mmCIF file with all atom_site columns, C-alpha atoms in Angstrom:
data_model
loop_
_atom_site.group_PDB
_atom_site.id
_atom_site.type_symbol
_atom_site.label_atom_id
_atom_site.label_alt_id
_atom_site.label_comp_id
_atom_site.label_asym_id
_atom_site.label_entity_id
_atom_site.label_seq_id
_atom_site.pdbx_PDB_ins_code
_atom_site.Cartn_x
_atom_site.Cartn_y
_atom_site.Cartn_z
_atom_site.occupancy
_atom_site.B_iso_or_equiv
_atom_site.pdbx_formal_charge
_atom_site.auth_seq_id
_atom_site.auth_comp_id
_atom_site.auth_asym_id
_atom_site.auth_atom_id
_atom_site.pdbx_PDB_model_num
ATOM 1   C CA . LYS A 1 1   ? -57.127 -100.080 39.519 1.00 0.00 ? 227 LYS A CA 1
ATOM 2   C CA . THR A 1 2   ? -55.808 -101.325 43.015 1.00 0.00 ? 228 THR A CA 1
ATOM 3   C CA . HIS A 1 3   ? -57.819 -101.543 46.271 1.00 0.00 ? 229 HIS A CA 1
ATOM 4   C CA . SER A 1 4   ? -56.410 -101.178 50.006 1.00 0.00 ? 230 SER A CA 1
ATOM 5   C CA . ARG A 1 5   ? -57.981 -101.232 53.203 1.00 0.00 ? 231 ARG A CA 1
ATOM 6   C CA . SER A 1 6   ? -56.261 -99.327  56.125 1.00 0.00 ? 232 SER A CA 1
ATOM 7   C CA . ASN A 1 7   ? -55.838 -101.048 58.779 1.00 0.00 ? 233 ASN A CA 1
ATOM 8   C CA . ASN A 1 8   ? -56.930 -98.750  62.041 1.00 0.00 ? 234 ASN A CA 1
ATOM 9   C CA . SER A 1 9   ? -60.397 -97.721  59.517 1.00 0.00 ? 235 SER A CA 1
ATOM 10  C CA . SER A 1 10  ? -62.657 -98.813  56.962 1.00 0.00 ? 236 SER A CA 1
ATOM 11  C CA . VAL A 1 11  ? -61.296 -96.317  54.173 1.00 0.00 ? 237 VAL A CA 1
ATOM 12  C CA . ILE A 1 12  ? -60.386 -97.271  50.967 1.00 0.00 ? 238 ILE A CA 1
ATOM 13  C CA . GLU A 1 13  ? -58.629 -95.510  48.334 1.00 0.00 ? 239 GLU A CA 1
ATOM 14  C CA . SER A 1 14  ? -58.386 -95.943  44.703 1.00 0.00 ? 240 SER A CA 1
ATOM 15  C CA . ASP A 1 15  ? -55.216 -94.492  42.983 1.00 0.00 ? 241 ASP A CA 1
ATOM 16  C CA . SER A 1 16  ? -57.317 -92.277  40.507 1.00 0.00 ? 242 SER A CA 1
ATOM 17  C CA . ILE A 1 17  ? -58.859 -90.521  43.462 1.00 0.00 ? 243 ILE A CA 1
ATOM 18  C CA . ALA A 1 18  ? -56.013 -90.444  45.963 1.00 0.00 ? 244 ALA A CA 1
ATOM 19  C CA . ALA A 1 19  ? -54.364 -87.162  44.714 1.00 0.00 ? 245 ALA A CA 1
ATOM 20  C CA . THR A 1 20  ? -58.235 -85.742  45.743 1.00 0.00 ? 246 THR A CA 1
ATOM 21  C CA . ALA A 1 21  ? -59.103 -87.363  48.298 1.00 0.00 ? 247 ALA A CA 1
ATOM 22  C CA . THR A 1 22  ? -56.611 -84.632  51.265 1.00 0.00 ? 248 THR A CA 1
ATOM 23  C CA . ALA A 1 23  ? -58.734 -80.948  49.434 1.00 0.00 ? 249 ALA A CA 1
ATOM 24  C CA . LEU A 1 24  ? -61.569 -82.715  48.905 1.00 0.00 ? 250 LEU A CA 1
ATOM 25  C CA . PRO A 1 25  ? -62.442 -86.257  51.587 1.00 0.00 ? 251 PRO A CA 1
ATOM 26  C CA . HIS A 1 26  ? -65.673 -87.249  51.196 1.00 0.00 ? 252 HIS A CA 1
ATOM 27  C CA . ARG A 1 27  ? -63.758 -88.594  47.863 1.00 0.00 ? 253 ARG A CA 1
ATOM 28  C CA . GLN A 1 28  ? -62.390 -91.238  49.669 1.00 0.00 ? 254 GLN A CA 1
ATOM 29  C CA . ILE A 1 29  ? -64.242 -94.329  48.949 1.00 0.00 ? 255 ILE A CA 1
ATOM 30  C CA . ILE A 1 30  ? -65.413 -95.906  52.291 1.00 0.00 ? 256 ILE A CA 1
ATOM 31  C CA . ALA A 1 31  ? -67.018 -99.536  52.082 1.00 0.00 ? 257 ALA A CA 1
ATOM 32  C CA . THR A 1 32  ? -70.224 -99.655  53.721 1.00 0.00 ? 258 THR A CA 1
ATOM 33  C CA . ALA A 1 33  ? -70.609 -103.622 53.908 1.00 0.00 ? 259 ALA A CA 1
ATOM 34  C CA . ASP A 1 34  ? -67.581 -102.605 55.866 1.00 0.00 ? 260 ASP A CA 1
ATOM 35  C CA . LEU A 1 35  ? -68.697 -100.338 58.063 1.00 0.00 ? 261 LEU A CA 1
ATOM 36  C CA . CYS A 1 36  ? -71.746 -102.854 58.356 1.00 0.00 ? 262 CYS A CA 1
ATOM 37  C CA . ASP A 1 37  ? -68.507 -105.498 59.544 1.00 0.00 ? 263 ASP A CA 1
ATOM 38  C CA . ASP A 1 38  ? -67.908 -102.603 62.428 1.00 0.00 ? 264 ASP A CA 1
ATOM 39  C CA . PHE A 1 39  ? -71.068 -100.921 63.477 1.00 0.00 ? 265 PHE A CA 1
ATOM 40  C CA . ILE A 1 40  ? -73.732 -103.971 62.831 1.00 0.00 ? 266 ILE A CA 1
ATOM 41  C CA . THR A 1 41  ? -73.275 -104.042 66.697 1.00 0.00 ? 267 THR A CA 1
ATOM 42  C CA . SER A 1 42  ? -74.542 -100.770 67.601 1.00 0.00 ? 268 SER A CA 1
ATOM 43  C CA . PRO A 1 43  ? -77.963 -100.494 65.656 1.00 0.00 ? 269 PRO A CA 1
ATOM 44  C CA . ASP A 1 44  ? -78.921 -97.574  67.303 1.00 0.00 ? 270 ASP A CA 1
ATOM 45  C CA . ARG A 1 45  ? -75.783 -95.552  65.256 1.00 0.00 ? 271 ARG A CA 1
ATOM 46  C CA . LEU A 1 46  ? -76.065 -97.263  61.769 1.00 0.00 ? 272 LEU A CA 1
ATOM 47  C CA . SER A 1 47  ? -79.330 -97.796  59.452 1.00 0.00 ? 273 SER A CA 1
ATOM 48  C CA . VAL A 1 48  ? -79.577 -99.592  56.687 1.00 0.00 ? 274 VAL A CA 1
ATOM 49  C CA . VAL A 1 49  ? -81.574 -98.737  53.880 1.00 0.00 ? 275 VAL A CA 1
ATOM 50  C CA . ASN A 1 50  ? -83.563 -101.845 52.114 1.00 0.00 ? 276 ASN A CA 1
ATOM 51  C CA . PRO A 1 51  ? -82.808 -102.488 49.372 1.00 0.00 ? 277 PRO A CA 1
ATOM 52  C CA . SER A 1 52  ? -86.090 -102.009 47.456 1.00 0.00 ? 278 SER A CA 1
ATOM 53  C CA . PRO A 1 53  ? -86.943 -100.223 45.952 1.00 0.00 ? 279 PRO A CA 1
ATOM 54  C CA . ARG A 1 54  ? -83.621 -100.131 44.115 1.00 0.00 ? 280 ARG A CA 1
ATOM 55  C CA . PHE A 1 55  ? -81.463 -97.274  44.073 1.00 0.00 ? 281 PHE A CA 1
ATOM 56  C CA . TYR A 1 56  ? -79.592 -96.615  41.346 1.00 0.00 ? 282 TYR A CA 1
ATOM 57  C CA . ASN A 1 57  ? -76.086 -95.317  41.028 1.00 0.00 ? 283 ASN A CA 1
ATOM 58  C CA . TYR A 1 58  ? -75.866 -92.029  38.176 1.00 0.00 ? 284 TYR A CA 1
ATOM 59  C CA . GLY A 1 59  ? -72.987 -90.042  38.543 1.00 0.00 ? 285 GLY A CA 1
ATOM 60  C CA . ARG A 1 60  ? -69.770 -91.685  37.431 1.00 0.00 ? 286 ARG A CA 1
ATOM 61  C CA . ILE A 1 61  ? -68.652 -91.894  41.676 1.00 0.00 ? 287 ILE A CA 1
ATOM 62  C CA . THR A 1 62  ? -70.352 -93.843  43.120 1.00 0.00 ? 288 THR A CA 1
ATOM 63  C CA . SER A 1 63  ? -69.401 -94.155  46.005 1.00 0.00 ? 289 SER A CA 1
ATOM 64  C CA . PHE A 1 64  ? -69.506 -91.093  48.468 1.00 0.00 ? 290 PHE A CA 1
ATOM 65  C CA . PHE A 1 65  ? -70.315 -89.704  52.206 1.00 0.00 ? 291 PHE A CA 1
ATOM 66  C CA . GLY A 1 66  ? -70.852 -86.879  54.025 1.00 0.00 ? 292 GLY A CA 1
ATOM 67  C CA . LYS A 1 67  ? -73.085 -85.171  56.077 1.00 0.00 ? 293 LYS A CA 1
ATOM 68  C CA . ILE A 1 68  ? -77.055 -84.776  55.611 1.00 0.00 ? 294 ILE A CA 1
ATOM 69  C CA . TYR A 1 69  ? -78.850 -82.079  54.224 1.00 0.00 ? 295 TYR A CA 1
ATOM 70  C CA . THR A 1 70  ? -82.617 -83.252  53.615 1.00 0.00 ? 296 THR A CA 1
ATOM 71  C CA . ILE A 1 71  ? -84.935 -81.940  51.469 1.00 0.00 ? 297 ILE A CA 1
ATOM 72  C CA . ARG A 1 72  ? -88.523 -82.946  50.679 1.00 0.00 ? 298 ARG A CA 1
ATOM 73  C CA . CYS A 1 73  ? -90.942 -82.150  47.952 1.00 0.00 ? 299 CYS A CA 1
ATOM 74  C CA . PHE A 1 74  ? -93.043 -83.601  45.570 1.00 0.00 ? 300 PHE A CA 1
ATOM 75  C CA . GLU A 1 75  ? -92.800 -83.151  41.733 1.00 0.00 ? 301 GLU A CA 1
ATOM 76  C CA . SER A 1 76  ? -91.108 -79.277  42.012 1.00 0.00 ? 302 SER A CA 1
ATOM 77  C CA . ASN A 1 77  ? -88.016 -78.959  42.398 1.00 0.00 ? 303 ASN A CA 1
ATOM 78  C CA . PRO A 1 78  ? -86.898 -75.625  43.049 1.00 0.00 ? 304 PRO A CA 1
ATOM 79  C CA . LEU A 1 79  ? -85.828 -75.515  46.389 1.00 0.00 ? 305 LEU A CA 1
ATOM 80  C CA . VAL A 1 80  ? -83.444 -78.442  45.057 1.00 0.00 ? 306 VAL A CA 1
ATOM 81  C CA . ARG A 1 81  ? -81.945 -76.079  42.234 1.00 0.00 ? 307 ARG A CA 1
ATOM 82  C CA . LYS A 1 82  ? -81.292 -72.898  45.523 1.00 0.00 ? 308 LYS A CA 1
ATOM 83  C CA . THR A 1 83  ? -79.689 -75.676  47.693 1.00 0.00 ? 309 THR A CA 1
ATOM 84  C CA . LEU A 1 84  ? -77.190 -76.763  45.281 1.00 0.00 ? 310 LEU A CA 1
ATOM 85  C CA . SER A 1 85  ? -76.764 -73.516  44.298 1.00 0.00 ? 311 SER A CA 1
ATOM 86  C CA . GLN A 1 86  ? -75.333 -73.220  47.715 1.00 0.00 ? 312 GLN A CA 1
ATOM 87  C CA . PRO A 1 87  ? -71.733 -74.418  48.996 1.00 0.00 ? 313 PRO A CA 1
ATOM 88  C CA . GLY A 1 88  ? -71.971 -78.259  49.888 1.00 0.00 ? 314 GLY A CA 1
ATOM 89  C CA . ASN A 1 89  ? -68.766 -78.560  51.893 1.00 0.00 ? 315 ASN A CA 1
ATOM 90  C CA . GLY A 1 90  ? -68.991 -82.289  51.544 1.00 0.00 ? 316 GLY A CA 1
ATOM 91  C CA . GLN A 1 91  ? -72.652 -82.514  51.647 1.00 0.00 ? 317 GLN A CA 1
ATOM 92  C CA . VAL A 1 92  ? -74.735 -85.173  50.615 1.00 0.00 ? 318 VAL A CA 1
ATOM 93  C CA . LEU A 1 93  ? -78.610 -84.143  49.951 1.00 0.00 ? 319 LEU A CA 1
ATOM 94  C CA . VAL A 1 94  ? -81.097 -86.295  51.104 1.00 0.00 ? 320 VAL A CA 1
ATOM 95  C CA . VAL A 1 95  ? -84.307 -85.661  48.572 1.00 0.00 ? 321 VAL A CA 1
ATOM 96  C CA . ASP A 1 96  ? -87.318 -87.112  49.753 1.00 0.00 ? 322 ASP A CA 1
ATOM 97  C CA . GLY A 1 97  ? -89.537 -86.907  45.998 1.00 0.00 ? 323 GLY A CA 1
ATOM 98  C CA . GLY A 1 98  ? -92.087 -88.996  47.155 1.00 0.00 ? 324 GLY A CA 1
ATOM 99  C CA . ALA A 1 99  ? -91.136 -92.015  44.734 1.00 0.00 ? 325 ALA A CA 1
ATOM 100 C CA . SER A 1 100 ? -92.773 -90.271  42.306 1.00 0.00 ? 326 SER A CA 1
ATOM 101 C CA . GLN A 1 101 ? -92.152 -91.724  38.868 1.00 0.00 ? 327 GLN A CA 1
ATOM 102 C CA . ARG A 1 102 ? -93.933 -89.209  36.587 1.00 0.00 ? 328 ARG A CA 1
ATOM 103 C CA . VAL A 1 103 ? -91.022 -86.672  36.422 1.00 0.00 ? 329 VAL A CA 1
ATOM 104 C CA . ALA A 1 104 ? -87.290 -86.099  36.737 1.00 0.00 ? 330 ALA A CA 1
ATOM 105 C CA . ILE A 1 105 ? -86.154 -83.920  40.074 1.00 0.00 ? 331 ILE A CA 1
ATOM 106 C CA . LEU A 1 106 ? -82.555 -83.550  39.000 1.00 0.00 ? 332 LEU A CA 1
ATOM 107 C CA . GLY A 1 107 ? -81.074 -83.021  35.681 1.00 0.00 ? 333 GLY A CA 1
ATOM 108 C CA . ASP A 1 108 ? -78.344 -82.351  34.449 1.00 0.00 ? 334 ASP A CA 1
ATOM 109 C CA . GLU A 1 109 ? -78.262 -78.416  34.859 1.00 0.00 ? 335 GLU A CA 1
ATOM 110 C CA . LEU A 1 110 ? -78.530 -79.511  38.567 1.00 0.00 ? 336 LEU A CA 1
ATOM 111 C CA . ALA A 1 111 ? -75.828 -82.718  38.836 1.00 0.00 ? 337 ALA A CA 1
ATOM 112 C CA . LYS A 1 112 ? -73.557 -80.028  37.363 1.00 0.00 ? 338 LYS A CA 1
ATOM 113 C CA . LEU A 1 113 ? -74.621 -77.337  40.229 1.00 0.00 ? 339 LEU A CA 1
ATOM 114 C CA . ALA A 1 114 ? -73.813 -80.220  42.937 1.00 0.00 ? 340 ALA A CA 1
ATOM 115 C CA . HIS A 1 115 ? -70.432 -80.933  41.323 1.00 0.00 ? 341 HIS A CA 1
ATOM 116 C CA . ASP A 1 116 ? -69.497 -77.759  41.322 1.00 0.00 ? 342 ASP A CA 1
ATOM 117 C CA . ASN A 1 117 ? -70.708 -76.690  44.641 1.00 0.00 ? 343 ASN A CA 1
ATOM 118 C CA . ASN A 1 118 ? -68.653 -79.693  46.522 1.00 0.00 ? 344 ASN A CA 1
ATOM 119 C CA . TRP A 1 119 ? -71.205 -81.432  47.088 1.00 0.00 ? 345 TRP A CA 1
ATOM 120 C CA . ALA A 1 120 ? -70.541 -85.046  47.669 1.00 0.00 ? 346 ALA A CA 1
ATOM 121 C CA . GLY A 1 121 ? -73.614 -85.737  45.840 1.00 0.00 ? 347 GLY A CA 1
ATOM 122 C CA . VAL A 1 122 ? -77.455 -86.356  45.919 1.00 0.00 ? 348 VAL A CA 1
ATOM 123 C CA . ILE A 1 123 ? -80.023 -89.295  46.701 1.00 0.00 ? 349 ILE A CA 1
ATOM 124 C CA . ILE A 1 124 ? -83.598 -88.715  45.349 1.00 0.00 ? 350 ILE A CA 1
ATOM 125 C CA . ASN A 1 125 ? -86.379 -90.907  46.217 1.00 0.00 ? 351 ASN A CA 1
ATOM 126 C CA . GLY A 1 126 ? -88.013 -90.480  42.530 1.00 0.00 ? 352 GLY A CA 1
ATOM 127 C CA . CYS A 1 127 ? -86.421 -90.012  38.944 1.00 0.00 ? 353 CYS A CA 1
ATOM 128 C CA . ILE A 1 128 ? -83.827 -88.477  37.124 1.00 0.00 ? 354 ILE A CA 1
ATOM 129 C CA . ARG A 1 129 ? -83.703 -86.875  33.719 1.00 0.00 ? 355 ARG A CA 1
ATOM 130 C CA . ASP A 1 130 ? -80.195 -86.603  31.694 1.00 0.00 ? 356 ASP A CA 1
ATOM 131 C CA . SER A 1 131 ? -78.927 -89.761  32.781 1.00 0.00 ? 357 SER A CA 1
ATOM 132 C CA . LYS A 1 132 ? -76.068 -90.086  29.888 1.00 0.00 ? 358 LYS A CA 1
ATOM 133 C CA . ALA A 1 133 ? -74.713 -86.678  31.251 1.00 0.00 ? 359 ALA A CA 1
ATOM 134 C CA . ILE A 1 134 ? -74.656 -87.038  34.629 1.00 0.00 ? 360 ILE A CA 1
ATOM 135 C CA . GLY A 1 135 ? -72.653 -90.696  33.513 1.00 0.00 ? 361 GLY A CA 1
ATOM 136 C CA . MET A 1 136 ? -69.999 -88.462  33.080 1.00 0.00 ? 362 MET A CA 1
ATOM 137 C CA . MET A 1 137 ? -69.647 -86.050  35.476 1.00 0.00 ? 363 MET A CA 1
ATOM 138 C CA . ASP A 1 138 ? -67.789 -86.473  39.056 1.00 0.00 ? 364 ASP A CA 1
ATOM 139 C CA . VAL A 1 139 ? -70.168 -86.188  41.434 1.00 0.00 ? 365 VAL A CA 1
ATOM 140 C CA . GLY A 1 140 ? -72.755 -89.051  43.455 1.00 0.00 ? 366 GLY A CA 1
ATOM 141 C CA . VAL A 1 141 ? -75.712 -89.511  42.284 1.00 0.00 ? 367 VAL A CA 1
ATOM 142 C CA . LYS A 1 142 ? -78.711 -91.935  42.934 1.00 0.00 ? 368 LYS A CA 1
ATOM 143 C CA . ALA A 1 143 ? -82.325 -92.560  42.331 1.00 0.00 ? 369 ALA A CA 1
ATOM 144 C CA . LEU A 1 144 ? -84.589 -94.921  41.728 1.00 0.00 ? 370 LEU A CA 1
ATOM 145 C CA . GLY A 1 145 ? -85.076 -94.577  37.825 1.00 0.00 ? 371 GLY A CA 1
ATOM 146 C CA . THR A 1 146 ? -85.259 -91.952  35.013 1.00 0.00 ? 372 THR A CA 1
ATOM 147 C CA . HIS A 1 147 ? -87.874 -90.077  33.733 1.00 0.00 ? 373 HIS A CA 1
ATOM 148 C CA . PRO A 1 148 ? -87.325 -87.543  29.944 1.00 0.00 ? 374 PRO A CA 1
ATOM 149 C CA . LEU A 1 149 ? -90.340 -85.342  31.916 1.00 0.00 ? 375 LEU A CA 1
ATOM 150 C CA . LYS A 1 150 ? -89.102 -82.008  34.041 1.00 0.00 ? 376 LYS A CA 1
ATOM 151 C CA . SER A 1 151 ? -90.101 -81.427  37.340 1.00 0.00 ? 377 SER A CA 1
ATOM 152 C CA . ILE A 1 152 ? -92.773 -78.505  37.720 1.00 0.00 ? 378 ILE A CA 1
ATOM 153 C CA . LYS A 1 153 ? -92.418 -75.566  39.539 1.00 0.00 ? 379 LYS A CA 1
ATOM 154 C CA . ASN A 1 154 ? -94.948 -74.241  41.858 1.00 0.00 ? 380 ASN A CA 1
ATOM 155 C CA . HIS A 1 155 ? -94.107 -75.025  44.824 1.00 0.00 ? 381 HIS A CA 1
ATOM 156 C CA . GLU A 1 156 ? -90.823 -75.262  46.980 1.00 0.00 ? 382 GLU A CA 1
ATOM 157 C CA . GLY A 1 157 ? -90.436 -78.011  49.466 1.00 0.00 ? 383 GLY A CA 1
ATOM 158 C CA . GLU A 1 158 ? -89.001 -78.061  52.951 1.00 0.00 ? 384 GLU A CA 1
ATOM 159 C CA . GLY A 1 159 ? -85.406 -77.587  53.893 1.00 0.00 ? 385 GLY A CA 1
ATOM 160 C CA . GLY A 1 160 ? -83.748 -79.287  56.625 1.00 0.00 ? 386 GLY A CA 1
ATOM 161 C CA . VAL A 1 161 ? -86.761 -81.410  57.955 1.00 0.00 ? 387 VAL A CA 1
ATOM 162 C CA . ILE A 1 162 ? -86.835 -85.658  58.698 1.00 0.00 ? 388 ILE A CA 1
ATOM 163 C CA . VAL A 1 163 ? -87.470 -87.333  55.876 1.00 0.00 ? 389 VAL A CA 1
ATOM 164 C CA . SER A 1 164 ? -88.516 -90.975  55.676 1.00 0.00 ? 390 SER A CA 1
ATOM 165 C CA . PHE A 1 165 ? -88.141 -93.837  53.050 1.00 0.00 ? 391 PHE A CA 1
ATOM 166 C CA . SER A 1 166 ? -87.127 -97.089  52.466 1.00 0.00 ? 392 SER A CA 1
ATOM 167 C CA . GLY A 1 167 ? -87.258 -98.310  56.442 1.00 0.00 ? 393 GLY A CA 1
ATOM 168 C CA . VAL A 1 168 ? -84.929 -95.148  57.383 1.00 0.00 ? 394 VAL A CA 1
ATOM 169 C CA . GLU A 1 169 ? -85.040 -91.809  58.681 1.00 0.00 ? 395 GLU A CA 1
ATOM 170 C CA . PHE A 1 170 ? -82.707 -89.190  56.856 1.00 0.00 ? 396 PHE A CA 1
ATOM 171 C CA . VAL A 1 171 ? -81.811 -86.805  59.523 1.00 0.00 ? 397 VAL A CA 1
ATOM 172 C CA . HIS A 1 172 ? -80.648 -83.301  58.912 1.00 0.00 ? 398 HIS A CA 1
ATOM 173 C CA . GLY A 1 173 ? -76.504 -83.159  60.022 1.00 0.00 ? 399 GLY A CA 1
ATOM 174 C CA . HIS A 1 174 ? -76.915 -87.481  60.152 1.00 0.00 ? 400 HIS A CA 1
ATOM 175 C CA . TRP A 1 175 ? -74.133 -88.657  58.227 1.00 0.00 ? 401 TRP A CA 1
ATOM 176 C CA . LEU A 1 176 ? -74.896 -91.192  55.120 1.00 0.00 ? 402 LEU A CA 1
ATOM 177 C CA . TYR A 1 177 ? -71.660 -93.267  53.523 1.00 0.00 ? 403 TYR A CA 1
ATOM 178 C CA . SER A 1 178 ? -73.235 -95.011  49.700 1.00 0.00 ? 404 SER A CA 1
ATOM 179 C CA . ASP A 1 179 ? -71.647 -97.357  47.265 1.00 0.00 ? 405 ASP A CA 1
ATOM 180 C CA . GLU A 1 180 ? -72.001 -100.071 44.938 1.00 0.00 ? 406 GLU A CA 1
ATOM 181 C CA . ASP A 1 181 ? -73.313 -102.146 48.426 1.00 0.00 ? 407 ASP A CA 1
ATOM 182 C CA . GLY A 1 182 ? -76.141 -99.326  48.945 1.00 0.00 ? 408 GLY A CA 1
ATOM 183 C CA . ILE A 1 183 ? -76.606 -96.880  51.503 1.00 0.00 ? 409 ILE A CA 1
ATOM 184 C CA . ILE A 1 184 ? -76.479 -96.236  55.125 1.00 0.00 ? 410 ILE A CA 1
ATOM 185 C CA . VAL A 1 185 ? -77.030 -93.654  57.959 1.00 0.00 ? 411 VAL A CA 1
ATOM 186 C CA . SER A 1 186 ? -75.418 -92.655  61.182 1.00 0.00 ? 412 SER A CA 1
ATOM 187 C CA . LYS A 1 187 ? -75.955 -90.343  64.195 1.00 0.00 ? 413 LYS A CA 1
ATOM 188 C CA . VAL A 1 188 ? -72.540 -89.992  63.740 1.00 0.00 ? 414 VAL A CA 1
ATOM 189 C CA . GLN A 1 189 ? -69.374 -89.759  61.409 1.00 0.00 ? 415 GLN A CA 1
ATOM 190 C CA . LEU A 1 190 ? -68.497 -93.652  61.441 1.00 0.00 ? 416 LEU A CA 1
ATOM 191 C CA . HIS A 1 191 ? -64.727 -93.646  59.365 1.00 0.00 ? 417 HIS A CA 1
ATOM 192 C CA . THR A 1 192 ? -61.741 -92.100  60.568 1.00 0.00 ? 418 THR A CA 1
ATOM 193 C CA . SER A 1 193 ? -60.033 -89.079  58.732 1.00 0.00 ? 419 SER A CA 1
ATOM 194 C CA . SER A 1 194 ? -57.565 -89.352  56.963 1.00 0.00 ? 420 SER A CA 1
#
């Protein structure tokens, strides 16, 4: 694959996804390093997620972005399923699972819902399961690790609330950009739409 940087933006388009970029603008590749270079002098507009603990890529799409929708839940994921069953419109679902390492908050069925309902990606502050199957799906998924045990279903959680982890506040309606280098969030859209 060859990548080329636009002269007037930080958008990079891959040959393999260029055809879908028009229909699915969140499938453009935007380099977080370039955005940091361009906007580092505006810290009120840009926050970088701490690299420890590390978030690992599990979906086949490793570079994704979109407006944030948030969920806070702990070891129980009914609201995650309910949310991913709705049209995502290119948003990124950020789930604060309390960094639990005892159960998985997302598995292959929910990742498929994210793909089928046009969510750009899912960030899980916690674990996932079915990682091999998720790795074959064209969806962005980042999490702290894997665990084979599914979550409990005894409480729904909260949606559309401010969640904080890894030194960053994630606010519903703000923007998130994720790639192999890390995750950044911004109050405003940082990229130029193509």
